[in-house]
Amino acid sequence: MKILLVEDDNTTGNYIIKGLASAGHTVDWVKDGRDALAAGLDGGYDVAVVDRMIPGLDGLNLVKSMRAASIRVPILFLTAMSGVDDRVEGLEAGGDDYLVKPFAFSELTARINALVRRPPIATEKTRLRVGDLEMDLVTRTTSRAGQRIDLLPREFSLLELLMRNEGRILTKTMFLEKIWNFNFDPQSSVVETHISRLRAKIDKPFDQPLLHTVKNTGYTLHARR
């Protein structure tokens, strides 16, 4: 395998490289997060092993940046940050596995092998469409019937969630969880306010509504049936 190792500690890095090389693998070792991102963009890796506490760009933001750039290489966090919240952060950022230091080399190789055996991650959609409403996730633009619609960041996230769940009813709680991360009181009218603003932009200028209110339940987005 060709492996990207992101580790700034010389002792740990040399130990890992020696073990992986003896198993016949090729390892590119970088010590800085920005250099690691550049290496990841070049591609060709079967797996990446990433420490969280590295200079330049910390491991967590490195992985977020890699995923945002559609780099789908399997990623194993290898770090001394061992708390449950740390593990959750790593996996939520886009890591595929999490191993805490100090570690047994046999477990490291077993986890690397397990990641490589997993089926390839399907290519994520970069464009969403519901009726004549289109969203480009790369350029972060939205249009309906060929007419550009300017959305604020939170409105864009709200609409993206609705479009990804076309035809499904999403509750207020779901929006608070996915978009606001529970930072608002559930009794707040923040969801209703943003839905109203979104509806004014994607529906009011057009003949057919796409955003529908389901009384006492939530909201759904779908074209005329």
PDB file of N, CA and C in Angstrom, residues 86-183:
ATOM      1  N   ASP A  86     -13.286  13.633  22.028  1.00  0.00           N
ATOM      2  CA  ASP A  86     -12.218  13.718  21.023  1.00  0.00           C
ATOM      3  C   ASP A  86     -12.455  12.712  19.901  1.00  0.00           C
ATOM      4  N   ARG A  87     -12.826  11.495  20.289  1.00  0.00           N
ATOM      5  CA  ARG A  87     -13.091  10.460  19.283  1.00  0.00           C
ATOM      6  C   ARG A  87     -14.263  10.844  18.391  1.00  0.00           C
ATOM      7  N   VAL A  88     -15.318  11.338  19.034  1.00  0.00           N
ATOM      8  CA  VAL A  88     -16.506  11.746  18.269  1.00  0.00           C
ATOM      9  C   VAL A  88     -16.146  12.865  17.298  1.00  0.00           C
ATOM     10  N   GLU A  89     -15.372  13.851  17.771  1.00  0.00           N
ATOM     11  CA  GLU A  89     -14.945  14.953  16.895  1.00  0.00           C
ATOM     12  C   GLU A  89     -14.195  14.436  15.681  1.00  0.00           C
ATOM     13  N   GLY A  90     -13.283  13.486  15.921  1.00  0.00           N
ATOM     14  CA  GLY A  90     -12.488  12.954  14.827  1.00  0.00           C
ATOM     15  C   GLY A  90     -13.330  12.244  13.783  1.00  0.00           C
ATOM     16  N   LEU A  91     -14.265  11.432  14.240  1.00  0.00           N
ATOM     17  CA  LEU A  91     -15.119  10.690  13.310  1.00  0.00           C
ATOM     18  C   LEU A  91     -16.088  11.620  12.589  1.00  0.00           C
ATOM     19  N   GLU A  92     -16.606  12.614  13.324  1.00  0.00           N
ATOM     20  CA  GLU A  92     -17.535  13.568  12.703  1.00  0.00           C
ATOM     21  C   GLU A  92     -16.809  14.434  11.675  1.00  0.00           C
ATOM     22  N   ALA A  93     -15.525  14.675  11.883  1.00  0.00           N
ATOM     23  CA  ALA A  93     -14.753  15.503  10.938  1.00  0.00           C
ATOM     24  C   ALA A  93     -14.500  14.783   9.625  1.00  0.00           C
ATOM     25  N   GLY A  94     -14.676  13.459   9.617  1.00  0.00           N
ATOM     26  CA  GLY A  94     -14.450  12.702   8.386  1.00  0.00           C
ATOM     27  C   GLY A  94     -13.478  11.557   8.531  1.00  0.00           C
ATOM     28  N   GLY A  95     -12.978  11.333   9.765  1.00  0.00           N
ATOM     29  CA  GLY A  95     -12.103  10.190   9.986  1.00  0.00           C
ATOM     30  C   GLY A  95     -12.879   8.889   9.916  1.00  0.00           C
ATOM     31  N   ASP A  96     -12.213   7.832   9.508  1.00  0.00           N
ATOM     32  CA  ASP A  96     -12.867   6.529   9.389  1.00  0.00           C
ATOM     33  C   ASP A  96     -12.603   5.632  10.593  1.00  0.00           C
ATOM     34  N   ASP A  97     -11.528   5.925  11.328  1.00  0.00           N
ATOM     35  CA  ASP A  97     -11.194   5.135  12.513  1.00  0.00           C
ATOM     36  C   ASP A  97     -10.345   5.997  13.431  1.00  0.00           C
ATOM     37  N   TYR A  98     -10.200   5.561  14.686  1.00  0.00           N
ATOM     38  CA  TYR A  98      -9.528   6.386  15.689  1.00  0.00           C
ATOM     39  C   TYR A  98      -8.760   5.467  16.621  1.00  0.00           C
ATOM     40  N   LEU A  99      -7.441   5.628  16.674  1.00  0.00           N
ATOM     41  CA  LEU A  99      -6.583   4.809  17.532  1.00  0.00           C
ATOM     42  C   LEU A  99      -5.799   5.728  18.456  1.00  0.00           C
ATOM     43  N   VAL A 100      -5.802   5.393  19.752  1.00  0.00           N
ATOM     44  CA  VAL A 100      -5.191   6.257  20.761  1.00  0.00           C
ATOM     45  C   VAL A 100      -3.765   5.807  21.087  1.00  0.00           C
ATOM     46  N   LYS A 101      -2.860   6.766  21.213  1.00  0.00           N
ATOM     47  CA  LYS A 101      -1.493   6.504  21.667  1.00  0.00           C
ATOM     48  C   LYS A 101      -1.482   6.358  23.195  1.00  0.00           C
ATOM     49  N   PRO A 102      -0.598   5.554  23.757  1.00  0.00           N
ATOM     50  CA  PRO A 102       0.316   4.605  23.099  1.00  0.00           C
ATOM     51  C   PRO A 102      -0.462   3.447  22.475  1.00  0.00           C
ATOM     52  N   PHE A 103       0.097   2.838  21.440  1.00  0.00           N
ATOM     53  CA  PHE A 103      -0.611   1.824  20.677  1.00  0.00           C
ATOM     54  C   PHE A 103       0.287   0.635  20.398  1.00  0.00           C
ATOM     55  N   ALA A 104      -0.313  -0.482  20.133  1.00  0.00           N
ATOM     56  CA  ALA A 104       0.430  -1.675  19.702  1.00  0.00           C
ATOM     57  C   ALA A 104       0.522  -1.635  18.183  1.00  0.00           C
ATOM     58  N   PHE A 105       1.710  -1.863  17.629  1.00  0.00           N
ATOM     59  CA  PHE A 105       1.872  -1.770  16.181  1.00  0.00           C
ATOM     60  C   PHE A 105       0.989  -2.780  15.457  1.00  0.00           C
ATOM     61  N   SER A 106       0.790  -3.949  16.063  1.00  0.00           N
ATOM     62  CA  SER A 106      -0.058  -4.968  15.443  1.00  0.00           C
ATOM     63  C   SER A 106      -1.489  -4.467  15.288  1.00  0.00           C
ATOM     64  N   GLU A 107      -1.966  -3.658  16.253  1.00  0.00           N
ATOM     65  CA  GLU A 107      -3.319  -3.110  16.140  1.00  0.00           C
ATOM     66  C   GLU A 107      -3.368  -2.035  15.060  1.00  0.00           C
ATOM     67  N   LEU A 108      -2.309  -1.225  14.976  1.00  0.00           N
ATOM     68  CA  LEU A 108      -2.255  -0.204  13.925  1.00  0.00           C
ATOM     69  C   LEU A 108      -2.361  -0.845  12.545  1.00  0.00           C
ATOM     70  N   THR A 109      -1.572  -1.879  12.289  1.00  0.00           N
ATOM     71  CA  THR A 109      -1.604  -2.526  10.972  1.00  0.00           C
ATOM     72  C   THR A 109      -2.949  -3.211  10.726  1.00  0.00           C
ATOM     73  N   ALA A 110      -3.529  -3.796  11.774  1.00  0.00           N
ATOM     74  CA  ALA A 110      -4.830  -4.446  11.605  1.00  0.00           C
ATOM     75  C   ALA A 110      -5.900  -3.433  11.230  1.00  0.00           C
ATOM     76  N   ARG A 111      -5.857  -2.258  11.846  1.00  0.00           N
ATOM     77  CA  ARG A 111      -6.855  -1.225  11.534  1.00  0.00           C
ATOM     78  C   ARG A 111      -6.643  -0.660  10.133  1.00  0.00           C
ATOM     79  N   ILE A 112      -5.385  -0.482   9.742  1.00  0.00           N
ATOM     80  CA  ILE A 112      -5.101  -0.016   8.384  1.00  0.00           C
ATOM     81  C   ILE A 112      -5.626  -1.021   7.362  1.00  0.00           C
ATOM     82  N   ASN A 113      -5.358  -2.294   7.601  1.00  0.00           N
ATOM     83  CA  ASN A 113      -5.830  -3.333   6.672  1.00  0.00           C
ATOM     84  C   ASN A 113      -7.353  -3.365   6.602  1.00  0.00           C
ATOM     85  N   ALA A 114      -8.002  -3.177   7.753  1.00  0.00           N
ATOM     86  CA  ALA A 114      -9.466  -3.183   7.779  1.00  0.00           C
ATOM     87  C   ALA A 114     -10.036  -2.020   6.979  1.00  0.00           C
ATOM     88  N   LEU A 115      -9.401  -0.847   7.078  1.00  0.00           N
ATOM     89  CA  LEU A 115      -9.877   0.316   6.324  1.00  0.00           C
ATOM     90  C   LEU A 115      -9.754   0.095   4.830  1.00  0.00           C
ATOM     91  N   VAL A 116      -8.653  -0.488   4.410  1.00  0.00           N
ATOM     92  CA  VAL A 116      -8.420  -0.709   2.979  1.00  0.00           C
ATOM     93  C   VAL A 116      -9.379  -1.759   2.418  1.00  0.00           C
ATOM     94  N   ARG A 117      -9.808  -2.689   3.262  1.00  0.00           N
ATOM     95  CA  ARG A 117     -10.738  -3.726   2.793  1.00  0.00           C
ATOM     96  C   ARG A 117     -12.160  -3.212   2.618  1.00  0.00           C
ATOM     97  N   ARG A 118     -12.465  -2.055   3.193  1.00  0.00           N
ATOM     98  CA  ARG A 118     -13.822  -1.528   3.092  1.00  0.00           C
ATOM     99  C   ARG A 118     -14.145  -1.169   1.639  1.00  0.00           C
ATOM    100  N   PRO A 119     -15.427  -1.293   1.248  1.00  0.00           N
ATOM    101  CA  PRO A 119     -15.799  -0.891  -0.116  1.00  0.00           C
ATOM    102  C   PRO A 119     -15.507   0.586  -0.317  1.00  0.00           C
ATOM    103  N   PRO A 120     -15.170   1.009  -1.525  1.00  0.00           N
ATOM    104  CA  PRO A 120     -14.909   2.427  -1.789  1.00  0.00           C
ATOM    105  C   PRO A 120     -16.116   3.283  -1.450  1.00  0.00           C
ATOM    106  N   ILE A 121     -15.848   4.481  -0.951  1.00  0.00           N
ATOM    107  CA  ILE A 121     -16.924   5.412  -0.642  1.00  0.00           C
ATOM    108  C   ILE A 121     -17.523   5.933  -1.947  1.00  0.00           C
ATOM    109  N   ALA A 122     -18.828   5.889  -2.046  1.00  0.00           N
ATOM    110  CA  ALA A 122     -19.489   6.367  -3.262  1.00  0.00           C
ATOM    111  C   ALA A 122     -19.238   7.864  -3.438  1.00  0.00           C
ATOM    112  N   THR A 123     -19.084   8.270  -4.669  1.00  0.00           N
ATOM    113  CA  THR A 123     -18.876   9.680  -4.948  1.00  0.00           C
ATOM    114  C   THR A 123     -20.119  10.475  -4.580  1.00  0.00           C
ATOM    115  N   GLU A 124     -19.913  11.474  -3.756  1.00  0.00           N
ATOM    116  CA  GLU A 124     -21.039  12.266  -3.284  1.00  0.00           C
ATOM    117  C   GLU A 124     -21.526  13.209  -4.378  1.00  0.00           C
ATOM    118  N   LYS A 125     -22.835  13.428  -4.417  1.00  0.00           N
ATOM    119  CA  LYS A 125     -23.398  14.327  -5.398  1.00  0.00           C
ATOM    120  C   LYS A 125     -22.851  15.733  -5.206  1.00  0.00           C
ATOM    121  N   THR A 126     -22.620  16.415  -6.305  1.00  0.00           N
ATOM    122  CA  THR A 126     -22.204  17.810  -6.228  1.00  0.00           C
ATOM    123  C   THR A 126     -23.303  18.743  -6.704  1.00  0.00           C
ATOM    124  N   ARG A 127     -24.377  18.167  -7.253  1.00  0.00           N
ATOM    125  CA  ARG A 127     -25.530  18.964  -7.674  1.00  0.00           C
ATOM    126  C   ARG A 127     -26.806  18.305  -7.180  1.00  0.00           C
ATOM    127  N   LEU A 128     -27.702  19.113  -6.660  1.00  0.00           N
ATOM    128  CA  LEU A 128     -29.006  18.631  -6.210  1.00  0.00           C
ATOM    129  C   LEU A 128     -30.085  19.288  -7.061  1.00  0.00           C
ATOM    130  N   ARG A 129     -31.182  18.553  -7.322  1.00  0.00           N
ATOM    131  CA  ARG A 129     -32.264  19.105  -8.138  1.00  0.00           C
ATOM    132  C   ARG A 129     -33.601  18.612  -7.619  1.00  0.00           C
ATOM    133  N   VAL A 130     -34.517  19.533  -7.437  1.00  0.00           N
ATOM    134  CA  VAL A 130     -35.905  19.219  -7.100  1.00  0.00           C
ATOM    135  C   VAL A 130     -36.774  20.070  -8.014  1.00  0.00           C
ATOM    136  N   GLY A 131     -37.480  19.428  -8.936  1.00  0.00           N
ATOM    137  CA  GLY A 131     -38.244  20.182  -9.923  1.00  0.00           C
ATOM    138  C   GLY A 131     -37.308  21.054 -10.737  1.00  0.00           C
ATOM    139  N   ASP A 132     -37.597  22.352 -10.786  1.00  0.00           N
ATOM    140  CA  ASP A 132     -36.726  23.277 -11.530  1.00  0.00           C
ATOM    141  C   ASP A 132     -35.767  24.026 -10.608  1.00  0.00           C
ATOM    142  N   LEU A 133     -35.679  23.551  -9.375  1.00  0.00           N
ATOM    143  CA  LEU A 133     -34.764  24.146  -8.411  1.00  0.00           C
ATOM    144  C   LEU A 133     -33.449  23.360  -8.407  1.00  0.00           C
ATOM    145  N   GLU A 134     -32.329  24.061  -8.585  1.00  0.00           N
ATOM    146  CA  GLU A 134     -31.027  23.407  -8.652  1.00  0.00           C
ATOM    147  C   GLU A 134     -30.064  24.025  -7.648  1.00  0.00           C
ATOM    148  N   MET A 135     -29.199  23.177  -7.100  1.00  0.00           N
ATOM    149  CA  MET A 135     -28.175  23.635  -6.151  1.00  0.00           C
ATOM    150  C   MET A 135     -26.843  23.014  -6.546  1.00  0.00           C
ATOM    151  N   ASP A 136     -25.827  23.850  -6.668  1.00  0.00           N
ATOM    152  CA  ASP A 136     -24.466  23.389  -6.955  1.00  0.00           C
ATOM    153  C   ASP A 136     -23.678  23.460  -5.648  1.00  0.00           C
ATOM    154  N   LEU A 137     -23.277  22.293  -5.132  1.00  0.00           N
ATOM    155  CA  LEU A 137     -22.608  22.235  -3.840  1.00  0.00           C
ATOM    156  C   LEU A 137     -21.141  22.650  -3.919  1.00  0.00           C
ATOM    157  N   VAL A 138     -20.579  22.667  -5.125  1.00  0.00           N
ATOM    158  CA  VAL A 138     -19.189  23.066  -5.292  1.00  0.00           C
ATOM    159  C   VAL A 138     -19.073  24.587  -5.333  1.00  0.00           C
ATOM    160  N   THR A 139     -19.884  25.220  -6.167  1.00  0.00           N
ATOM    161  CA  THR A 139     -19.833  26.675  -6.294  1.00  0.00           C
ATOM    162  C   THR A 139     -20.727  27.374  -5.272  1.00  0.00           C
ATOM    163  N   ARG A 140     -21.513  26.587  -4.528  1.00  0.00           N
ATOM    164  CA  ARG A 140     -22.423  27.103  -3.495  1.00  0.00           C
ATOM    165  C   ARG A 140     -23.419  28.100  -4.098  1.00  0.00           C
ATOM    166  N   THR A 141     -23.985  27.726  -5.239  1.00  0.00           N
ATOM    167  CA  THR A 141     -24.970  28.574  -5.900  1.00  0.00           C
ATOM    168  C   THR A 141     -26.290  27.836  -6.041  1.00  0.00           C
ATOM    169  N   THR A 142     -27.362  28.609  -6.139  1.00  0.00           N
ATOM    170  CA  THR A 142     -28.708  28.056  -6.260  1.00  0.00           C
ATOM    171  C   THR A 142     -29.458  28.809  -7.343  1.00  0.00           C
ATOM    172  N   SER A 143     -30.277  28.085  -8.099  1.00  0.00           N
ATOM    173  CA  SER A 143     -31.088  28.738  -9.121  1.00  0.00           C
ATOM    174  C   SER A 143     -32.409  27.995  -9.272  1.00  0.00           C
ATOM    175  N   ARG A 144     -33.404  28.713  -9.768  1.00  0.00           N
ATOM    176  CA  ARG A 144     -34.694  28.082 -10.084  1.00  0.00           C
ATOM    177  C   ARG A 144     -35.161  28.598 -11.430  1.00  0.00           C
ATOM    178  N   ALA A 145     -35.507  27.657 -12.299  1.00  0.00           N
ATOM    179  CA  ALA A 145     -35.925  27.987 -13.661  1.00  0.00           C
ATOM    180  C   ALA A 145     -34.877  28.871 -14.341  1.00  0.00           C
ATOM    181  N   GLY A 146     -33.609  28.608 -14.041  1.00  0.00           N
ATOM    182  CA  GLY A 146     -32.525  29.358 -14.650  1.00  0.00           C
ATOM    183  C   GLY A 146     -32.245  30.691 -14.001  1.00  0.00           C
ATOM    184  N   GLN A 147     -33.031  31.063 -12.988  1.00  0.00           N
ATOM    185  CA  GLN A 147     -32.860  32.345 -12.313  1.00  0.00           C
ATOM    186  C   GLN A 147     -32.074  32.153 -11.021  1.00  0.00           C
ATOM    187  N   ARG A 148     -30.958  32.844 -10.885  1.00  0.00           N
ATOM    188  CA  ARG A 148     -30.104  32.703  -9.705  1.00  0.00           C
ATOM    189  C   ARG A 148     -30.820  33.185  -8.454  1.00  0.00           C
ATOM    190  N   ILE A 149     -30.631  32.454  -7.364  1.00  0.00           N
ATOM    191  CA  ILE A 149     -31.209  32.808  -6.073  1.00  0.00           C
ATOM    192  C   ILE A 149     -30.068  32.982  -5.075  1.00  0.00           C
ATOM    193  N   ASP A 150     -29.973  34.154  -4.492  1.00  0.00           N
ATOM    194  CA  ASP A 150     -28.917  34.430  -3.521  1.00  0.00           C
ATOM    195  C   ASP A 150     -29.380  34.044  -2.124  1.00  0.00           C
ATOM    196  N   LEU A 151     -28.637  33.134  -1.504  1.00  0.00           N
ATOM    197  CA  LEU A 151     -28.992  32.653  -0.173  1.00  0.00           C
ATOM    198  C   LEU A 151     -27.884  32.970   0.817  1.00  0.00           C
ATOM    199  N   LEU A 152     -28.268  33.279   2.033  1.00  0.00           N
ATOM    200  CA  LEU A 152     -27.307  33.414   3.112  1.00  0.00           C
ATOM    201  C   LEU A 152     -26.823  32.015   3.504  1.00  0.00           C
ATOM    202  N   PRO A 153     -25.644  31.908   4.139  1.00  0.00           N
ATOM    203  CA  PRO A 153     -25.098  30.581   4.472  1.00  0.00           C
ATOM    204  C   PRO A 153     -26.062  29.660   5.199  1.00  0.00           C
ATOM    205  N   ARG A 154     -26.789  30.179   6.194  1.00  0.00           N
ATOM    206  CA  ARG A 154     -27.721  29.334   6.937  1.00  0.00           C
ATOM    207  C   ARG A 154     -28.899  28.916   6.064  1.00  0.00           C
ATOM    208  N   GLU A 155     -29.349  29.804   5.194  1.00  0.00           N
ATOM    209  CA  GLU A 155     -30.435  29.470   4.272  1.00  0.00           C
ATOM    210  C   GLU A 155     -29.990  28.391   3.301  1.00  0.00           C
ATOM    211  N   PHE A 156     -28.750  28.493   2.844  1.00  0.00           N
ATOM    212  CA  PHE A 156     -28.208  27.481   1.933  1.00  0.00           C
ATOM    213  C   PHE A 156     -28.188  26.112   2.612  1.00  0.00           C
ATOM    214  N   SER A 157     -27.719  26.064   3.863  1.00  0.00           N
ATOM    215  CA  SER A 157     -27.669  24.794   4.602  1.00  0.00           C
ATOM    216  C   SER A 157     -29.066  24.230   4.817  1.00  0.00           C
ATOM    217  N   LEU A 158     -30.003  25.098   5.108  1.00  0.00           N
ATOM    218  CA  LEU A 158     -31.391  24.680   5.321  1.00  0.00           C
ATOM    219  C   LEU A 158     -31.970  24.077   4.042  1.00  0.00           C
ATOM    220  N   LEU A 159     -31.762  24.756   2.929  1.00  0.00           N
ATOM    221  CA  LEU A 159     -32.280  24.261   1.658  1.00  0.00           C
ATOM    222  C   LEU A 159     -31.581  22.973   1.238  1.00  0.00           C
ATOM    223  N   GLU A 160     -30.272  22.890   1.477  1.00  0.00           N
ATOM    224  CA  GLU A 160     -29.543  21.667   1.145  1.00  0.00           C
ATOM    225  C   GLU A 160     -30.126  20.467   1.889  1.00  0.00           C
ATOM    226  N   LEU A 161     -30.416  20.651   3.175  1.00  0.00           N
ATOM    227  CA  LEU A 161     -31.000  19.570   3.968  1.00  0.00           C
ATOM    228  C   LEU A 161     -32.354  19.159   3.404  1.00  0.00           C
ATOM    229  N   LEU A 162     -33.155  20.113   3.021  1.00  0.00           N
ATOM    230  CA  LEU A 162     -34.469  19.820   2.442  1.00  0.00           C
ATOM    231  C   LEU A 162     -34.335  19.096   1.104  1.00  0.00           C
ATOM    232  N   MET A 163     -33.409  19.545   0.271  1.00  0.00           N
ATOM    233  CA  MET A 163     -33.246  18.934  -1.053  1.00  0.00           C
ATOM    234  C   MET A 163     -32.690  17.514  -0.948  1.00  0.00           C
ATOM    235  N   ARG A 164     -31.797  17.293  -0.012  1.00  0.00           N
ATOM    236  CA  ARG A 164     -31.261  15.941   0.178  1.00  0.00           C
ATOM    237  C   ARG A 164     -32.339  14.976   0.687  1.00  0.00           C
ATOM    238  N   ASN A 165     -33.375  15.543   1.279  1.00  0.00           N
ATOM    239  CA  ASN A 165     -34.469  14.722   1.825  1.00  0.00           C
ATOM    240  C   ASN A 165     -35.765  15.000   1.074  1.00  0.00           C
ATOM    241  N   GLU A 166     -35.671  15.152  -0.237  1.00  0.00           N
ATOM    242  CA  GLU A 166     -36.832  15.458  -1.072  1.00  0.00           C
ATOM    243  C   GLU A 166     -38.004  14.531  -0.760  1.00  0.00           C
ATOM    244  N   GLY A 167     -39.163  15.151  -0.497  1.00  0.00           N
ATOM    245  CA  GLY A 167     -40.381  14.384  -0.246  1.00  0.00           C
ATOM    246  C   GLY A 167     -40.550  13.900   1.185  1.00  0.00           C
ATOM    247  N   ARG A 168     -39.502  14.013   1.995  1.00  0.00           N
ATOM    248  CA  ARG A 168     -39.598  13.595   3.396  1.00  0.00           C
ATOM    249  C   ARG A 168     -40.003  14.775   4.274  1.00  0.00           C
ATOM    250  N   ILE A 169     -40.717  14.490   5.328  1.00  0.00           N
ATOM    251  CA  ILE A 169     -41.107  15.526   6.271  1.00  0.00           C
ATOM    252  C   ILE A 169     -40.004  15.675   7.313  1.00  0.00           C
ATOM    253  N   LEU A 170     -39.475  16.881   7.440  1.00  0.00           N
ATOM    254  CA  LEU A 170     -38.445  17.179   8.426  1.00  0.00           C
ATOM    255  C   LEU A 170     -39.052  18.020   9.537  1.00  0.00           C
ATOM    256  N   THR A 171     -38.832  17.609  10.766  1.00  0.00           N
ATOM    257  CA  THR A 171     -39.403  18.318  11.900  1.00  0.00           C
ATOM    258  C   THR A 171     -38.512  19.475  12.329  1.00  0.00           C
ATOM    259  N   LYS A 172     -39.076  20.333  13.168  1.00  0.00           N
ATOM    260  CA  LYS A 172     -38.324  21.458  13.706  1.00  0.00           C
ATOM    261  C   LYS A 172     -37.102  20.964  14.475  1.00  0.00           C
ATOM    262  N   THR A 173     -37.277  19.892  15.234  1.00  0.00           N
ATOM    263  CA  THR A 173     -36.169  19.322  16.005  1.00  0.00           C
ATOM    264  C   THR A 173     -35.032  18.877  15.094  1.00  0.00           C
ATOM    265  N   MET A 174     -35.371  18.286  13.950  1.00  0.00           N
ATOM    266  CA  MET A 174     -34.344  17.852  12.993  1.00  0.00           C
ATOM    267  C   MET A 174     -33.528  19.040  12.487  1.00  0.00           C
ATOM    268  N   PHE A 175     -34.217  20.147  12.190  1.00  0.00           N
ATOM    269  CA  PHE A 175     -33.506  21.332  11.717  1.00  0.00           C
ATOM    270  C   PHE A 175     -32.592  21.880  12.810  1.00  0.00           C
ATOM    271  N   LEU A 176     -33.096  21.937  14.045  1.00  0.00           N
ATOM    272  CA  LEU A 176     -32.295  22.446  15.150  1.00  0.00           C
ATOM    273  C   LEU A 176     -31.057  21.589  15.371  1.00  0.00           C
ATOM    274  N   GLU A 177     -31.219  20.282  15.200  1.00  0.00           N
ATOM    275  CA  GLU A 177     -30.107  19.364  15.407  1.00  0.00           C
ATOM    276  C   GLU A 177     -29.078  19.457  14.281  1.00  0.00           C
ATOM    277  N   LYS A 178     -29.553  19.455  13.042  1.00  0.00           N
ATOM    278  CA  LYS A 178     -28.649  19.399  11.895  1.00  0.00           C
ATOM    279  C   LYS A 178     -28.041  20.756  11.532  1.00  0.00           C
ATOM    280  N   ILE A 179     -28.815  21.821  11.671  1.00  0.00           N
ATOM    281  CA  ILE A 179     -28.360  23.132  11.213  1.00  0.00           C
ATOM    282  C   ILE A 179     -27.815  23.987  12.353  1.00  0.00           C
ATOM    283  N   TRP A 180     -28.475  23.896  13.520  1.00  0.00           N
ATOM    284  CA  TRP A 180     -28.070  24.760  14.630  1.00  0.00           C
ATOM    285  C   TRP A 180     -27.378  24.010  15.769  1.00  0.00           C
ATOM    286  N   ASN A 181     -27.264  22.698  15.658  1.00  0.00           N
ATOM    287  CA  ASN A 181     -26.566  21.892  16.668  1.00  0.00           C
ATOM    288  C   ASN A 181     -27.068  22.129  18.088  1.00  0.00           C
ATOM    289  N   PHE A 182     -28.381  22.290  18.201  1.00  0.00           N
ATOM    290  CA  PHE A 182     -29.020  22.471  19.500  1.00  0.00           C
ATOM    291  C   PHE A 182     -28.577  23.737  20.229  1.00  0.00           C
ATOM    292  N   ASN A 183     -28.004  24.698  19.494  1.00  0.00           N
ATOM    293  CA  ASN A 183     -27.549  25.917  20.157  1.00  0.00           C
ATOM    294  C   ASN A 183     -28.691  26.878  20.464  1.00  0.00           C
TER     295      ASN A 183
END
